[in-house]
Coordinates of C-alpha atoms and ligand atoms in Angstrom, one line a residue:
Chain A
M1 CA 9.6 6.0 -29.6
S2 CA 6.4 4.2 -29.6
Q3 CA 4.0 6.8 -30.8
T4 CA 2.1 5.9 -33.9
S5 CA 0.9 9.3 -35.3
N6 CA 2.8 12.5 -34.8
Q7 CA 2.3 13.6 -31.2
L8 CA 4.0 15.7 -28.6
L9 CA 4.2 14.3 -25.1
I10 CA 5.2 16.4 -22.1
D11 CA 5.8 15.3 -18.6
V12 CA 6.1 18.1 -16.0
G13 CA 7.9 16.9 -12.9
S14 CA 8.9 18.6 -9.7
T15 CA 12.5 19.0 -10.8
Y16 CA 12.6 18.7 -14.6
F17 CA 10.4 18.2 -17.6
K18 CA 10.6 15.9 -20.5
V19 CA 9.4 16.6 -24.0
S20 CA 9.1 13.8 -26.5
T21 CA 8.2 13.7 -30.2
N22 CA 8.2 10.8 -32.7
D23 CA 11.9 11.2 -33.3
S24 CA 13.4 13.1 -30.3
I25 CA 13.3 13.3 -26.6
E26 CA 14.5 16.2 -24.5
Q27 CA 14.9 16.7 -20.8
H28 CA 15.4 20.1 -19.0
F29 CA 15.8 21.2 -15.5
R30 CA 13.0 23.5 -14.5
D31 CA 13.6 27.1 -13.7
F32 CA 11.5 27.8 -10.6
N33 CA 11.6 31.5 -11.2
K34 CA 9.6 31.0 -14.4
D35 CA 6.0 29.9 -14.9
I36 CA 6.0 26.3 -16.3
L37 CA 4.6 27.3 -19.7
D38 CA 7.2 30.1 -20.1
D39 CA 9.9 27.7 -19.0
L40 CA 8.7 25.1 -21.5
L41 CA 8.5 27.6 -24.4
H42 CA 11.9 29.0 -23.5
H43 CA 13.5 25.5 -24.0
C44 CA 11.4 23.9 -26.7
G45 CA 9.2 26.7 -28.1
A46 CA 9.8 25.8 -31.7
T47 CA 8.9 22.2 -31.2
I48 CA 5.8 23.0 -29.2
N49 CA 4.5 25.5 -31.7
S50 CA 4.9 23.0 -34.6
F51 CA 2.2 20.8 -33.0
A52 CA -1.6 21.3 -33.1
K53 CA -3.2 21.6 -29.7
E54 CA -5.0 18.3 -30.1
D55 CA -1.7 16.4 -30.7
V56 CA -0.2 17.6 -27.4
Y57 CA -0.5 15.3 -24.4
I58 CA 0.6 16.5 -20.9
C59 CA 0.9 14.8 -17.6
S60 CA 2.2 16.4 -14.4
S61 CA 3.5 15.4 -11.0
A62 CA 4.6 19.0 -10.2
N63 CA 3.4 20.7 -7.0
G64 CA 3.6 17.4 -5.1
G65 CA 0.0 16.5 -5.7
L66 CA -2.6 16.0 -3.0
N67 CA -2.3 14.7 0.5
T68 CA -4.6 12.8 2.7
L69 CA -5.1 11.7 6.3
I70 CA -6.9 8.5 6.8
I71 CA -8.9 7.5 9.9
G72 CA -9.8 3.9 10.1
V73 CA -10.7 1.2 12.7
S74 CA -8.2 -1.5 12.0
N75 CA -4.7 -1.8 10.4
S76 CA -5.5 -4.9 8.3
F77 CA -8.7 -3.8 6.7
S78 CA -10.0 -0.2 6.7
L79 CA -6.7 1.6 7.0
K80 CA -5.0 -0.8 4.6
Y81 CA -7.7 -0.6 2.0
A82 CA -8.0 3.1 2.1
T83 CA -4.2 3.4 1.9
N84 CA -4.1 1.2 -1.1
I85 CA -6.8 3.2 -2.9
A86 CA -5.2 6.5 -2.1
F87 CA -1.8 5.4 -3.4
N88 CA -3.4 4.1 -6.6
S89 CA -5.1 7.4 -7.2
G90 CA -1.8 9.2 -6.9
I91 CA -2.4 10.7 -3.5
N92 CA 0.2 11.1 -0.8
I93 CA -0.5 9.9 2.7
I94 CA 0.4 12.2 5.6
D95 CA -0.6 9.8 8.3
T96 CA -3.0 7.0 9.2
I97 CA -4.9 7.1 12.5
L98 CA -6.3 4.0 14.3
Y99 CA -9.6 5.4 15.5
Q100 CA -9.7 3.6 18.9
N101 CA -6.5 5.5 19.8
I102 CA -7.4 8.8 18.2
E103 CA -7.0 10.8 21.4
G104 CA -3.3 9.9 21.5
Y105 CA -2.5 11.2 18.0
S106 CA -1.1 14.7 17.4
V107 CA -2.9 16.9 15.0
P108 CA -0.8 17.6 11.8
S109 CA -0.2 21.3 11.3
D110 CA -0.3 21.1 7.5
L111 CA -3.5 21.8 5.7
I112 CA -4.9 18.4 4.7
D113 CA -6.4 18.2 1.1
V114 CA -8.7 15.3 1.9
V115 CA -9.5 13.4 5.1
I116 CA -10.8 9.8 4.6
I117 CA -12.9 8.2 7.3
V118 CA -13.5 4.5 7.0
G119 CA -14.6 1.5 9.1
T120 CA -16.7 -1.6 9.5
I121 CA -18.9 -3.5 7.1
D122 CA -22.5 -2.3 6.4
S123 CA -24.1 -4.6 8.9
C124 CA -22.4 -2.7 11.8
A125 CA -23.5 0.5 13.3
G126 CA -22.4 3.1 15.8
M127 CA -18.6 2.9 15.4
F128 CA -17.8 6.6 15.4
G129 CA -18.5 9.2 18.2
E130 CA -17.6 12.4 19.9
D131 CA -13.8 11.8 19.9
L132 CA -13.8 11.7 16.1
Y133 CA -15.7 15.0 15.9
Q134 CA -13.4 16.6 18.4
Y135 CA -10.3 15.6 16.6
L136 CA -11.7 16.9 13.3
G137 CA -12.5 20.1 15.0
K138 CA -8.8 20.7 15.6
L139 CA -7.8 19.7 12.1
E140 CA -7.5 21.9 9.0
Y141 CA -8.7 20.2 5.9
S142 CA -10.3 21.1 2.5
N143 CA -12.3 18.0 1.8
I144 CA -13.6 15.1 3.8
V145 CA -15.1 11.8 2.7
F146 CA -16.8 9.0 4.5
V147 CA -16.5 5.4 3.1
G148 CA -17.5 3.3 6.1
S149 CA -20.7 1.5 7.1
E150 CA -23.8 2.8 5.3
Q151 CA -25.6 2.6 8.7
D152 CA -23.3 5.2 10.1
A153 CA -23.5 7.6 7.2
A154 CA -26.5 9.6 8.6
T155 CA -24.9 10.3 11.9
I156 CA -21.6 11.2 10.2
E157 CA -23.5 13.7 8.0
Q158 CA -25.2 15.2 11.0
N159 CA -21.9 15.8 12.8
I160 CA -19.5 16.7 10.0
A161 CA -20.1 19.6 7.8
K162 CA -19.7 19.2 4.1
V163 CA -18.8 15.5 4.4
V164 CA -19.1 13.5 1.1
V165 CA -20.6 10.1 1.7
L166 CA -19.6 7.3 -0.8
P167 CA -20.4 3.5 -0.8
N168 CA -18.4 1.5 1.7
I169 CA -14.9 0.4 0.5
I170 CA -15.3 -2.9 2.5
D171 CA -17.9 -5.3 1.3
N172 CA -19.8 -7.9 3.4
K173 CA -17.0 -10.5 2.8
L174 CA -14.4 -8.1 4.1
H175 CA -13.1 -7.5 0.5
I176 CA -12.0 -4.2 -0.9
V177 CA -14.3 -2.2 -3.2
E178 CA -12.2 0.4 -4.9
E179 CA -14.0 2.2 -7.6
H180 CA -16.0 4.9 -5.9
L181 CA -13.3 6.2 -3.6
K182 CA -10.7 5.9 -6.4
Q183 CA -12.8 7.9 -8.8
Y184 CA -13.5 10.6 -6.1
L185 CA -9.8 10.9 -5.3
T186 CA -8.8 10.9 -9.0
N187 CA -11.3 13.7 -9.7
L188 CA -10.0 15.7 -6.7
Y189 CA -6.5 15.3 -8.0
Q190 CA -7.6 16.4 -11.4
Q191 CA -9.4 19.5 -10.1
D192 CA -6.3 20.3 -8.0
I193 CA -4.1 20.2 -11.1
E194 CA -6.5 22.3 -13.1
G195 CA -6.8 24.8 -10.3
K196 CA -3.1 25.4 -10.1
E197 CA -2.3 28.6 -11.9
D198 CA 0.8 27.2 -13.5
I199 CA -0.9 24.2 -14.9
K200 CA -3.9 26.2 -16.1
H201 CA -1.6 28.0 -18.5
L202 CA -0.6 24.7 -20.0
Y203 CA -4.1 24.4 -21.5
D204 CA -2.9 27.1 -23.9
I205 CA -0.9 24.5 -25.7
T206 CA -3.1 21.4 -25.3
S207 CA -6.8 20.6 -25.9
N208 CA -6.4 17.3 -24.1
Q209 CA -6.9 16.6 -20.4
I210 CA -3.8 16.9 -18.2
Y211 CA -3.4 13.8 -16.0
P212 CA -1.3 13.1 -12.9
T213 CA 1.9 11.2 -13.9
P214 CA 1.5 8.3 -11.4
Y215 CA -1.9 7.6 -12.8
I216 CA -0.4 7.4 -16.3
V217 CA 2.4 5.1 -15.2
N218 CA 0.0 2.8 -13.4
R219 CA -2.0 2.5 -16.5
A220 CA 1.0 1.6 -18.7
L221 CA 2.1 -1.3 -16.5
P222 CA 0.0 -4.1 -17.9
Q223 CA 1.6 -3.4 -21.3
I224 CA 5.2 -3.1 -20.3
D225 CA 6.2 -6.5 -21.3
A226 CA 5.1 -5.7 -24.9
R227 CA 7.7 -2.9 -25.0
Y228 CA 10.6 -4.5 -23.2
S229 CA 11.7 -8.0 -22.6
V230 CA 10.6 -7.8 -19.0
V231 CA 10.1 -11.0 -17.2
N232 CA 7.2 -11.1 -14.9
P233 CA 6.8 -10.5 -12.0
F234 CA 8.5 -7.1 -11.9
I235 CA 8.7 -3.9 -9.9
L236 CA 9.1 -0.5 -11.4
L237 CA 11.0 2.2 -9.6
D238 CA 10.4 5.8 -10.5
I239 CA 13.1 7.9 -8.7
G240 CA 12.4 11.5 -9.2
G241 CA 13.5 14.8 -7.8
A242 CA 11.1 14.9 -4.9
T243 CA 9.6 11.4 -4.4
T244 CA 10.3 7.8 -5.2
D245 CA 7.4 5.7 -6.5
I246 CA 7.3 1.9 -6.6
H247 CA 4.8 0.1 -8.8
Y248 CA 4.6 -3.6 -8.3
S249 CA 2.6 -6.5 -9.5
K250 CA 0.1 -7.9 -7.1
D251 CA 1.7 -11.4 -7.3
L252 CA 4.5 -10.0 -5.2
V253 CA 2.5 -9.6 -2.0
D254 CA 0.9 -12.2 0.2
D255 CA -2.2 -10.3 1.0
N256 CA -5.8 -10.4 1.8
L257 CA -6.5 -7.6 -0.6
V258 CA -8.7 -9.0 -3.3
T259 CA -8.9 -6.4 -6.1
T260 CA -9.3 -6.2 -9.8
N261 CA -6.1 -4.1 -10.1
E262 CA -3.1 -6.0 -11.3
F263 CA -0.7 -3.4 -10.0
D264 CA -0.3 -1.4 -6.8
R265 CA 1.8 1.6 -6.0
L266 CA 3.8 2.9 -3.0
V267 CA 5.2 6.3 -2.6
F268 CA 8.1 7.5 -0.5
K269 CA 7.6 11.2 -0.2
K270 CA 10.9 12.3 1.1
L271 CA 13.3 10.2 -1.0
G272 CA 14.2 12.2 -4.0
V273 CA 17.6 13.3 -5.1
Y274 CA 17.0 17.1 -5.6
K275 CA 14.1 18.6 -3.7
S276 CA 14.3 16.0 -1.0
K277 CA 18.0 15.6 -1.0
Q278 CA 18.5 16.5 2.7
S279 CA 15.9 14.0 3.9
L280 CA 17.4 11.3 1.7
I281 CA 20.8 11.9 3.3
F282 CA 19.2 11.9 6.8
T283 CA 17.5 8.5 6.0
A284 CA 20.8 7.2 4.7
K285 CA 22.8 8.2 7.8
N286 CA 20.3 6.3 9.9
N287 CA 20.6 3.1 7.9
E288 CA 23.1 0.7 9.4
F289 CA 24.3 -0.7 6.1
V290 CA 24.9 2.6 4.4
Y291 CA 28.5 2.9 5.4
E292 CA 29.3 -0.5 4.1
L293 CA 27.5 0.5 0.9
L294 CA 29.6 3.7 0.5
M295 CA 32.7 1.6 1.1
H296 CA 31.5 -0.8 -1.6
L297 CA 31.1 2.2 -4.0
K298 CA 34.6 3.4 -3.0
V299 CA 33.5 6.8 -1.6
T300 CA 33.2 8.3 1.9
E301 CA 30.5 10.1 3.7
N302 CA 32.0 13.4 2.4
I303 CA 30.3 12.7 -0.8
F304 CA 27.1 14.0 0.8
D305 CA 28.5 17.5 0.9
E306 CA 29.7 17.5 -2.7
Q307 CA 27.9 19.0 -5.7
S308 CA 29.1 16.8 -8.5
K309 CA 27.9 14.4 -11.1
K310 CA 29.5 11.7 -9.1
A311 CA 27.6 12.8 -5.9
T312 CA 24.3 12.7 -7.8
K313 CA 25.1 9.2 -9.0
I314 CA 25.8 8.0 -5.5
L315 CA 22.6 9.7 -4.2
M316 CA 20.6 7.9 -6.8
Q317 CA 22.2 4.6 -5.9
L318 CA 21.5 5.3 -2.3
A319 CA 17.8 6.1 -3.1
I320 CA 17.4 2.7 -4.8
F321 CA 19.0 0.9 -1.8
L322 CA 17.0 2.8 0.8
V323 CA 13.7 2.2 -0.9
L324 CA 14.4 -1.5 -1.3
C325 CA 15.2 -1.7 2.4
K326 CA 11.9 0.0 3.3
I327 CA 9.8 -2.5 1.5
S328 CA 11.7 -5.5 2.7
H329 CA 12.1 -5.1 6.5
Y330 CA 9.7 -2.7 8.0
R331 CA 6.2 -4.2 8.5
K332 CA 5.2 -0.5 8.9
A333 CA 5.6 0.0 5.1
Y334 CA 2.3 -1.7 4.8
I335 CA 3.5 -4.3 2.3
N336 CA 6.4 -6.6 2.2
L337 CA 7.4 -7.6 -1.3
K338 CA 8.5 -11.1 -2.1
F339 CA 11.9 -10.1 -3.3
L340 CA 13.1 -13.6 -4.1
T341 CA 10.4 -14.0 -6.8
I342 CA 11.0 -10.7 -8.5
N343 CA 12.4 -11.3 -12.0
S344 CA 12.9 -7.8 -13.3
F345 CA 13.6 -4.3 -11.9
V346 CA 12.4 -1.6 -14.3
L347 CA 13.6 1.9 -13.7
T348 CA 12.1 5.0 -15.1
G349 CA 12.4 8.8 -14.4
G350 CA 15.5 11.0 -14.3
I351 CA 17.6 8.1 -13.0
T352 CA 17.8 6.5 -16.4
K353 CA 19.8 9.5 -17.6
V354 CA 22.3 9.3 -14.8
L355 CA 22.9 5.7 -13.9
S356 CA 24.0 2.8 -16.2
V357 CA 22.5 -0.7 -16.0
A358 CA 25.8 -2.0 -14.4
E359 CA 25.6 0.7 -11.7
I360 CA 22.1 -0.3 -10.8
E361 CA 22.9 -4.0 -10.9
D362 CA 25.7 -3.3 -8.5
I363 CA 23.2 -1.8 -5.9
V364 CA 20.6 -4.4 -6.5
G365 CA 23.2 -7.1 -6.0
F366 CA 24.5 -5.5 -2.8
F367 CA 20.9 -5.3 -1.5
Y368 CA 20.2 -9.0 -2.2
K369 CA 23.5 -10.1 -0.7
K370 CA 23.5 -8.0 2.4
I371 CA 19.9 -7.7 3.4
L372 CA 18.4 -10.9 2.0
T373 CA 21.6 -13.0 2.0
S374 CA 20.6 -14.3 -1.4
E375 CA 22.3 -14.9 -4.7
H376 CA 19.2 -14.1 -6.6
R377 CA 19.7 -11.3 -9.2
P378 CA 16.8 -9.9 -11.1
V379 CA 17.3 -8.4 -14.5
V380 CA 17.6 -4.6 -14.6
V381 CA 15.8 -2.8 -17.4
L382 CA 16.1 1.0 -18.0
D383 CA 13.2 2.9 -19.5
S384 CA 15.6 5.4 -21.1
N385 CA 13.2 6.6 -23.7
Y386 CA 10.3 7.1 -21.3
D387 CA 8.3 4.5 -23.2
I388 CA 6.3 3.9 -20.1
W389 CA 4.5 7.2 -20.0
T390 CA 4.2 7.2 -23.7
L391 CA 2.3 3.9 -23.4
G392 CA 0.2 5.3 -20.6
V393 CA -0.8 8.4 -22.5
Q394 CA -1.7 6.3 -25.5
G395 CA -3.7 4.0 -23.4
D396 CA -5.8 7.0 -22.6
Q397 CA -6.5 7.8 -26.3
S398 CA -7.6 4.2 -27.0
C399 CA -10.1 4.6 -24.1
Q400 CA -11.6 7.7 -25.5
Chain B
M1 CA -24.4 -14.4 15.3
K2 CA -21.2 -13.3 13.6
V3 CA -18.1 -15.5 13.6
V4 CA -14.6 -14.7 12.4
T5 CA -12.6 -17.9 11.5
G6 CA -9.4 -18.9 9.8
V7 CA -6.2 -20.9 10.2
V8 CA -3.5 -19.0 12.1
G9 CA 0.1 -18.4 11.2
N10 CA 2.1 -20.1 8.4
D11 CA -0.4 -22.9 8.3
I12 CA -1.8 -24.0 5.0
H13 CA -4.0 -27.0 6.1
V14 CA -7.2 -25.9 4.4
V15 CA -9.6 -28.8 4.6
A16 CA -10.8 -28.3 8.2
N17 CA -11.2 -24.6 7.4
R18 CA -13.7 -25.3 4.6
L19 CA -15.6 -27.7 6.8
I20 CA -15.8 -25.2 9.6
D21 CA -17.1 -22.6 7.3
L22 CA -19.9 -24.9 6.0
S23 CA -20.8 -26.3 9.4
L24 CA -21.1 -22.9 11.0
R25 CA -23.3 -21.7 8.2
A26 CA -25.5 -24.8 8.5
R27 CA -25.9 -23.9 12.2
G28 CA -27.1 -20.4 11.3
F29 CA -23.9 -18.4 12.0
E30 CA -22.8 -15.5 9.8
V31 CA -19.3 -16.5 8.8
F32 CA -16.3 -14.3 7.9
N33 CA -13.6 -16.7 6.8
L34 CA -10.1 -15.4 6.5
G35 CA -8.8 -18.7 5.2
V36 CA -5.3 -20.1 5.8
N37 CA -2.1 -18.2 6.6
T38 CA -3.8 -15.6 8.7
Y39 CA -1.9 -13.4 11.2
L40 CA -3.2 -13.1 14.7
E41 CA -3.6 -9.4 14.3
E42 CA -5.8 -9.9 11.2
F43 CA -8.2 -12.0 13.3
F44 CA -8.7 -9.3 15.8
D45 CA -8.9 -6.6 13.1
A46 CA -11.6 -8.6 11.4
V47 CA -13.6 -8.8 14.6
V48 CA -13.5 -5.0 14.9
E49 CA -14.6 -4.5 11.3
T50 CA -17.4 -7.0 11.3
G51 CA -18.6 -6.6 14.9
A52 CA -18.3 -10.4 15.4
E53 CA -19.1 -11.9 18.7
I54 CA -17.1 -15.1 18.2
L55 CA -13.5 -15.7 17.1
L56 CA -12.8 -19.3 16.1
I57 CA -9.2 -20.1 15.3
S58 CA -7.8 -23.3 13.8
S59 CA -4.2 -24.4 14.1
L60 CA -3.3 -27.7 12.5
N61 CA 0.5 -27.8 12.1
G62 CA 1.3 -27.3 15.8
E63 CA 2.7 -23.8 15.7
A64 CA 0.0 -22.4 18.0
E65 CA 2.2 -23.4 20.9
G66 CA 4.8 -20.9 19.7
W67 CA 2.7 -17.8 19.8
G68 CA -0.1 -18.7 22.2
R69 CA 1.4 -16.7 25.0
E70 CA 1.2 -13.5 22.9
V71 CA -2.6 -13.6 22.5
K72 CA -3.4 -11.8 25.7
A73 CA -1.0 -9.0 25.2
L74 CA -2.2 -8.4 21.6
K75 CA -5.9 -8.6 22.6
A76 CA -5.3 -6.0 25.3
Q77 CA -4.3 -3.5 22.7
Y78 CA -7.8 -3.5 21.4
K79 CA -10.3 -1.5 23.4
N80 CA -13.6 -3.2 22.8
L81 CA -13.0 -6.9 22.7
D82 CA -13.8 -7.8 26.3
D83 CA -17.0 -9.7 25.4
L84 CA -15.5 -11.6 22.5
I85 CA -15.9 -15.4 22.7
M86 CA -12.5 -16.9 21.9
M87 CA -12.2 -20.5 20.7
I88 CA -9.3 -22.5 19.3
G89 CA -9.1 -26.0 17.9
G90 CA -7.1 -28.4 15.7
N91 CA -3.6 -29.9 16.6
L92 CA -2.6 -27.6 19.4
V93 CA 0.8 -29.0 20.1
V94 CA 3.7 -30.4 18.1
G95 CA 3.6 -34.1 18.4
S96 CA 1.4 -35.7 20.9
G97 CA 0.1 -34.2 24.2
K98 CA -2.6 -34.7 26.7
A99 CA -5.8 -32.6 26.7
E100 CA -5.6 -32.2 30.5
D101 CA -2.3 -30.3 30.1
I102 CA -3.1 -28.5 26.9
V103 CA -6.6 -27.1 27.7
P104 CA -5.6 -25.2 30.9
R105 CA -2.6 -23.8 29.2
Y106 CA -4.6 -22.3 26.3
K107 CA -7.2 -21.1 28.7
K108 CA -4.5 -19.1 30.4
Y109 CA -3.5 -17.7 27.1
G110 CA -7.1 -16.2 27.0
F111 CA -9.2 -18.7 25.1
D112 CA -12.6 -19.5 26.5
L113 CA -13.0 -22.8 24.6
V114 CA -10.1 -25.1 23.7
C115 CA -10.6 -28.2 21.5
H116 CA -7.3 -30.1 21.0
Q117 CA -8.0 -32.9 18.4
V118 CA -11.7 -32.7 19.1
D119 CA -14.1 -33.5 16.3
L120 CA -15.7 -30.5 14.7
N121 CA -19.3 -31.2 15.5
T122 CA -18.5 -31.9 19.1
G123 CA -16.6 -28.7 19.2
L124 CA -19.4 -26.6 17.8
D125 CA -22.0 -28.2 20.1
T126 CA -19.7 -27.0 23.0
L127 CA -19.7 -23.6 21.5
E128 CA -23.5 -23.4 21.2
A129 CA -23.9 -24.6 24.8
F130 CA -21.4 -22.0 25.9
I131 CA -23.3 -19.2 24.2
Q132 CA -26.6 -20.4 25.6
E133 CA -25.2 -20.5 29.1
R134 CA -23.8 -17.0 28.7
N135 CA -27.1 -15.7 27.5
T136 CA -29.2 -17.1 30.4
P137 CA -29.1 -14.7 33.3
Ligands
B12_1 C1 -3.2 -33.1 4.1 C2 -2.1 -32.8 5.1 C3 -1.1 -31.9 4.6 C4 -1.2 -31.2 3.3 C5 -2.1 -30.0 3.4 C6 -2.9 -29.7 2.1 C7 -3.8 -28.6 2.4 N1 -3.6 -27.5 1.7 O1 -4.7 -28.6 3.2 C8 0.3 -30.8 3.1 C9 1.0 -31.9 2.4 C10 0.5 -29.5 2.3 C11 0.8 -30.7 4.5 C12 1.9 -30.0 4.9 C13 2.4 -30.0 6.2 N2 1.9 -30.7 7.2 CO1 0.3 -31.8 7.1 N3 -1.0 -33.0 7.2 C14 -2.0 -33.3 6.4 C15 -2.9 -34.4 7.0 C16 -2.4 -35.7 6.4 C17 -4.4 -34.3 6.8 C18 -5.0 -32.9 7.2 C19 -6.4 -32.9 6.8 O2 -6.7 -32.2 5.8 N4 -7.3 -33.6 7.5 C20 -8.7 -33.6 7.3 C21 -9.3 -32.5 8.2 C22 -10.8 -32.5 7.9 O3 -9.1 -32.8 9.5 P1 -8.2 -31.9 10.5 O4 -7.3 -31.0 9.7 O5 -7.6 -32.8 11.5 O6 -9.3 -31.1 11.2 C23 -10.3 -31.7 12.0 C24 -10.2 -31.4 13.4 O7 -8.9 -31.1 13.8 C25 -11.1 -30.3 13.7 N5 -10.7 -28.9 13.8 C26 -9.8 -28.2 13.1 N6 -9.8 -26.9 13.5 C27 -10.6 -26.8 14.5 C28 -11.1 -25.7 15.2 C29 -12.0 -25.9 16.2 C30 -12.4 -24.7 17.0 C31 -12.6 -27.2 16.4 C32 -13.7 -27.4 17.4 C33 -12.2 -28.2 15.6 C34 -11.3 -28.1 14.7 O8 -12.1 -30.3 12.7 C35 -11.7 -31.1 11.6 C36 -12.8 -32.1 11.3 O9 -13.1 -32.9 12.5 C37 -2.5 -34.3 8.5 C38 -2.5 -35.7 9.3 C39 -3.9 -36.1 9.6 N7 -4.2 -37.3 9.3 O10 -4.6 -35.3 10.2 C40 -1.1 -33.8 8.5 C41 -0.6 -32.9 9.6 C42 -1.7 -31.9 10.1 N8 0.5 -32.2 9.0 C43 1.5 -32.0 9.8 C44 2.7 -31.3 9.4 C45 3.8 -31.3 10.5 C46 2.9 -30.7 8.2 C47 4.1 -30.0 7.7 C48 4.8 -29.1 8.7 C49 5.0 -31.1 7.1 C50 6.4 -30.6 6.8 N9 7.3 -31.0 7.6 O11 6.6 -29.9 5.8 C51 3.6 -29.2 6.5 C52 3.1 -27.8 7.0 C53 2.8 -26.9 6.0 C54 2.3 -25.6 6.5 N10 2.9 -24.5 6.3 O12 1.3 -25.6 7.2 C55 1.3 -32.6 11.2 C56 1.0 -31.7 12.3 C57 1.8 -32.1 13.5 C58 1.5 -31.5 14.8 N11 0.6 -30.6 14.9 O13 2.1 -31.9 15.7 C59 0.1 -33.6 10.8 C60 -0.9 -33.9 12.0 C61 0.8 -34.9 10.4 C62 1.5 -35.6 11.5 N12 0.8 -36.6 12.2 O14 2.6 -35.3 11.8 N13 0.0 -31.4 5.3

């Protein structure tokens, strides 16, 4: 492992947790009848108790994190920019609403953690009106933030109770300004984690701040090539129990997003192999290439009903394929990666314990051949020791 | 007045775009330049976000012919762009063509001002005259 001094690193996921020390790494399925702390102590009590509180670092993606609904005035700017910032802050997006058509959108029945309203540069005024307030009246949400034109802020404040007003995320050159909204969302996420009873108890074993996992991973990315022989540009897939995350370098998108961030993130909420297994299978059955892929893997559709190690493997391979499809074809996925210029695929998360490099290369090869009709084959790198989140956590210490 | 400009489609000819940016500023316009390789949708979106009154599109490699007929349908999806002044210029067909044929065709596509291989300054004079005419009751 890459720790320098003796530390204990813990990552609490939705399905399993990982515990790593200088010389060992353990992974256990979570027992959902137990409080997280009890569960952890049950499996690795001795190890945990041998560390001082200040040497224990924890990150968590349990409880699914926060969700947001974004209301903006155009797809290419306000909605795209807010979406980008939300993803990079580790927030899941329930839906995006194009304001001019707001009357045609249904109102989500879920409680929204944070609603983001955005639109127009500061020299414009009068964008939002009664139809916005009516829609919000029907919506259930806990927080609401306005990051549009400063000239509209006063009207928004008069009409929307408890709205937080932050500087515009679109500057006068139509470029994105990330920091204020990103900080606000990261703080909300932080408060959310701290507010969860389960997580609160974890502060019994650490005196350090508990961070969201995607935030930690994003921070590790610029250093990845120091740890592995990764050839830039690369994408990183984190296939977990409930979600699949993709982190990618900015060079891989043709875009009008001008930001200081080198890396971006995309989340597919319903593509996990345990908690979201059913929706993964549903997505698979609707993909026209999946049967060919199953044939290629020498299995039949019946594998979906099986509960075996083999079935988990196949599901993981499917998850990789489906996620790649989503970012190659559908314009709706908000970005299209330039697949032919990707040199490395890095995989982290539970998948590294289940699939071998060869099994992943097989899928990646199938994808390039069938979907892109290309002979290009990026190098596959497995982060089997969870070096990536180790790097991310350590990045934090050096900032302090 | 605010103008959104840029080069449409998979078109990387950037020289005219720089000149247009400079010339418009010199004439007192506030310019939002989306640069080369810009999707049609991005132009309209930029108009919404900036509140621009004018959209000035360049096409140099001839591809405008291909998507021109889509302009009207796309614009119709936006609710508040009825008063937008739409102008296009550059090389508007592949190969050679006559302005008498080209201009009416692009006007049908929804452009108010069409400048096929027209020098920039002449084009911008036309734009200013158009604005003045529109503003005199
Ligand atoms: C330099 C150049 C290139 C460079 C571009 C470098 C760069 N990044 O800018 C390179 C080599 C990359 C290139 C590539 C190609 N090019 Co080229 N290129 C030229 C060239 C020689 C000069 C363009 C230029 O910069 N002129 C100087 C500027 C100032 O003038 P301008 O672009 O004509 O613009 C003036 C007016 O048109 C006007 N204007 C422009 N927009 C607007 C808008 C409005 C509203 C108004 C009023 C006026 C206006 O204002 C400008 C000043 O007066 C022209 C030929 C030529 N002599 O014009 C071909 C030309 C534009 N290219 C052409 C082609 C076909 C291509 C390629 C497809 C070639 C290929 N087969 O690969 C590729 C396309 C690449 C792509 N994806 O877009 C053709 C287009 C043919 C057509 N429309 O029928 C041309 C006309 C050459 C030709 N005669 O065949 N090209």
